mmCIF file of C-alpha atoms in Angstrom:
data_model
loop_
_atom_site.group_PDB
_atom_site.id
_atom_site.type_symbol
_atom_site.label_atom_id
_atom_site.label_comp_id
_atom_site.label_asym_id
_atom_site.label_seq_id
_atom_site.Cartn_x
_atom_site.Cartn_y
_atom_site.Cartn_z
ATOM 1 C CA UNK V 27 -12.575 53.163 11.125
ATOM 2 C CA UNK V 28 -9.775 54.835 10.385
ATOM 3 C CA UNK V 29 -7.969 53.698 6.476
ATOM 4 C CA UNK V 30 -5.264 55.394 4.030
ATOM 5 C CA UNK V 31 -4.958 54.401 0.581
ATOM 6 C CA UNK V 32 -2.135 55.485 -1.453
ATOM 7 C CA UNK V 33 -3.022 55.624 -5.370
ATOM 8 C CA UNK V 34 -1.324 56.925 -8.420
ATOM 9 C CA UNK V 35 1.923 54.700 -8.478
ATOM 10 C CA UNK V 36 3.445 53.140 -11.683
ATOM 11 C CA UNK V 37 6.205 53.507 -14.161
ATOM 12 C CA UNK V 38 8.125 56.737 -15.152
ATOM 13 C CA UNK V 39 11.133 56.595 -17.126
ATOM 14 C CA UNK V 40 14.315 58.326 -14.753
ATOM 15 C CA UNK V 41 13.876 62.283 -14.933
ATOM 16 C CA UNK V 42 10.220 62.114 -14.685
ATOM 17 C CA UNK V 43 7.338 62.610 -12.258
ATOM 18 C CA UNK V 44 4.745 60.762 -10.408
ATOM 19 C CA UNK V 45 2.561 62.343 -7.687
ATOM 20 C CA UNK V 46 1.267 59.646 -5.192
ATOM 21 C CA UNK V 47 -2.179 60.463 -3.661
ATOM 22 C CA UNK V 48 -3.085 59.108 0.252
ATOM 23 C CA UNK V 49 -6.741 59.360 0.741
ATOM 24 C CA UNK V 50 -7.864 59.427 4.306
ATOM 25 C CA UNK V 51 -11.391 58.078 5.806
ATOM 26 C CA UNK V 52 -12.324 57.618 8.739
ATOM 27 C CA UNK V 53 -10.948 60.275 10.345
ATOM 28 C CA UNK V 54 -10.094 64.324 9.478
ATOM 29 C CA UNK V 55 -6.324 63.590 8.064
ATOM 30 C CA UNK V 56 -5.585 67.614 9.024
ATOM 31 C CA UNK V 57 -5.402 66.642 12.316
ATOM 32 C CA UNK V 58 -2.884 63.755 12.330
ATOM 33 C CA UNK V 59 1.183 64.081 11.047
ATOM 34 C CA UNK V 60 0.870 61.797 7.761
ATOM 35 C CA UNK V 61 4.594 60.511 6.782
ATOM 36 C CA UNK V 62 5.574 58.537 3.650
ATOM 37 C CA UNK V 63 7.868 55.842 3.430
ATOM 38 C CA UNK V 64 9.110 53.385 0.847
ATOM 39 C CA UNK V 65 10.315 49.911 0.469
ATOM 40 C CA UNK V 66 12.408 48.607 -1.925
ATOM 41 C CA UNK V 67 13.001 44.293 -2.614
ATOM 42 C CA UNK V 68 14.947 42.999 -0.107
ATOM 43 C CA UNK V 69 15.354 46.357 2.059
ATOM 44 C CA UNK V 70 13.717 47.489 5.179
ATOM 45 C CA UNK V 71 11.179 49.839 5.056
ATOM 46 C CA UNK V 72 12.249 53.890 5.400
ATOM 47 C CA UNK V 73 11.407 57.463 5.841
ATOM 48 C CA UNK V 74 10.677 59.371 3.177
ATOM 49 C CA UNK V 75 9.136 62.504 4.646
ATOM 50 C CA UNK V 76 6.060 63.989 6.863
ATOM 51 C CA UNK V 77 4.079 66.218 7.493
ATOM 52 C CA UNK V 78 3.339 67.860 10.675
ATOM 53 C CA UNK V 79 -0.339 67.877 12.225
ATOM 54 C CA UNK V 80 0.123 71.568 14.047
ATOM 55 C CA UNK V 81 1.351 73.402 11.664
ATOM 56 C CA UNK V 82 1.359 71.826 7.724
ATOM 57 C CA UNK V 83 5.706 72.183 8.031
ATOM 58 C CA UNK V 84 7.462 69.112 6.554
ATOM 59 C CA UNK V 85 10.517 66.917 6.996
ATOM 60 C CA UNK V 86 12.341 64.868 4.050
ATOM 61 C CA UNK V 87 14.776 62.511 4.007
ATOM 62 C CA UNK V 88 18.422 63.310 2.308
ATOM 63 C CA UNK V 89 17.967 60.885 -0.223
ATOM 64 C CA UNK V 90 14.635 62.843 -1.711
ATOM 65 C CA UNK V 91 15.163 66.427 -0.432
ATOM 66 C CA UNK V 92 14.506 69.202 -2.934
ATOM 67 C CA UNK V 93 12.775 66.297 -5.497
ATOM 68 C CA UNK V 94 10.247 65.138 -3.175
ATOM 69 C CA UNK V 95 6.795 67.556 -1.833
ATOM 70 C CA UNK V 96 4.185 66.927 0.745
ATOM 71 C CA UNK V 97 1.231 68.662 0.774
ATOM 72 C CA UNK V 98 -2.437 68.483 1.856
ATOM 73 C CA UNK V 99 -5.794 69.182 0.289
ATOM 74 C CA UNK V 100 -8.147 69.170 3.381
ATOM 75 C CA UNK V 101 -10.907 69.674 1.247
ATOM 76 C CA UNK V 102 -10.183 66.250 -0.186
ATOM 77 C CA UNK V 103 -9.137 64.534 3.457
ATOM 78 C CA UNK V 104 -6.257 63.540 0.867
ATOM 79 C CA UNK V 105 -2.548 63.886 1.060
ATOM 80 C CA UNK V 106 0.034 63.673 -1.685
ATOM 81 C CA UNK V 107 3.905 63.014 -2.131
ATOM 82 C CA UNK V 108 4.514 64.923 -5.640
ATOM 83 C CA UNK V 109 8.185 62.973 -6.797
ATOM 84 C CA UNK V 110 10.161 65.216 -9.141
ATOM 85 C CA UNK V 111 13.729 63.845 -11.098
ATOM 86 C CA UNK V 112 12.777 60.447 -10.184
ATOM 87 C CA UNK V 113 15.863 58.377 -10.141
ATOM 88 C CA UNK V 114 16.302 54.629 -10.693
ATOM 89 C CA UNK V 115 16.662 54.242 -6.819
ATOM 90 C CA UNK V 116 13.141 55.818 -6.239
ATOM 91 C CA UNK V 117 11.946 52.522 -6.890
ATOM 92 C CA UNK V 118 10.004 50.867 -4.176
ATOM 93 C CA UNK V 119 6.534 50.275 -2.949
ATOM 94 C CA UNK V 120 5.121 53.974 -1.094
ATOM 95 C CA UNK V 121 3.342 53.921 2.089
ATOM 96 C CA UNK V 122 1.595 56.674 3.673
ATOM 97 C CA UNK V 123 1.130 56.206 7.236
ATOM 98 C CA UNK V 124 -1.151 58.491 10.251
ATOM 99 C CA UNK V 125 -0.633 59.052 13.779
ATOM 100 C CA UNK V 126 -2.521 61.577 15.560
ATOM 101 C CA UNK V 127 0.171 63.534 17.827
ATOM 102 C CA UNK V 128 1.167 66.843 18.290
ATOM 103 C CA UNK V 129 5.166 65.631 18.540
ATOM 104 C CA UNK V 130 7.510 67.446 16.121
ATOM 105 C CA UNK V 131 7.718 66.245 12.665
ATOM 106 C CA UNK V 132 11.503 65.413 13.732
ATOM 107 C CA UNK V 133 10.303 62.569 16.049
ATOM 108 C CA UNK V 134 8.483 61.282 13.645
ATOM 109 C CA UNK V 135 10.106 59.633 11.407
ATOM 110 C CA UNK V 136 10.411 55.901 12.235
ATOM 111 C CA UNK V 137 7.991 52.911 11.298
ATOM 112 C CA UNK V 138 6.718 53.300 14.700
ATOM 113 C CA UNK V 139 5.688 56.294 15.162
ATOM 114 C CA UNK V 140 2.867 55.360 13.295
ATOM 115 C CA UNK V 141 -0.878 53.659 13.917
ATOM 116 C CA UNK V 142 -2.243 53.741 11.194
ATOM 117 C CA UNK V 143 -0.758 52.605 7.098
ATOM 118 C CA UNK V 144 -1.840 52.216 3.964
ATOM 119 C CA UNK V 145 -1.636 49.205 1.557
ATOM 120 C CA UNK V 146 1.322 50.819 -0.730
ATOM 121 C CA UNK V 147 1.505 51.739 -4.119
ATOM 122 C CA UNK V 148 4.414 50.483 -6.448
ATOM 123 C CA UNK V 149 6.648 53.081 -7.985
ATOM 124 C CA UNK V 150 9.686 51.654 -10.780
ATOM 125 C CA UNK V 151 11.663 54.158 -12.368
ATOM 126 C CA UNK V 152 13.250 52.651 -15.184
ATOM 127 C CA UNK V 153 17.160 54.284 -16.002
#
């Protein structure tokens, strides 16, 4: 049975770091596009970034571009969103999500695209 859980959430004062961890079971996580996405109170739920199944290349949102990193460690069957200059906006609960597809990482980037989520983990940067 196929299950993500996203650890490693918590609170960071704005300007600092946090990197969220998505541990895979189930299922070899190299072979499916993993994407992240966040949800703040009272907003919908949105892309963050992914990262493509064929070939490891990755798509982020404006919002975190150049302050956000995906990355694998197949090793682990684990995925990770490393969040650099966090800002006070950052904060939201972080979701990693799985599909297995070999679609570009540039049609994947809506809630439904994806089978499979995780539980969240919160994330509150504090300004």
């Amino acid at each position: 049975q196929v299950h993500l859980v996203e650890s490693g959430g918590g609170l960071v004062q704005a300007g600092g770091s946090l990197r969220l961890s998505c541990a895979a079971s189930g299922f070899t996580s190299k072979y499916y596009t993993i994407g992240w996405y966040r949800q703040a109170p009272g907003k919908e739920r949105e892309d963050v970034g992914c990262i493509s199944s064929n070939d490891d290349s990755t798509y982020y949102a404006d919002s975190v571009k150049g302050r956000f990193t995906i990355y694998r460690d197949n090793d682990l069957n684990t995925l990770y969103l490393l969040m650099n200059s966090l800002k006070a906006e950052d904060t939201a609960v972080y979701y990693c999500a799985g599909e297995r597809t070999s679609r570009p990482i540039s049609t994947m980037v809506r809630v439904g695209d994806y089978t499979y989520w995780g539980q969240g983990t919160q994330v509150t940067v504090s300004s």
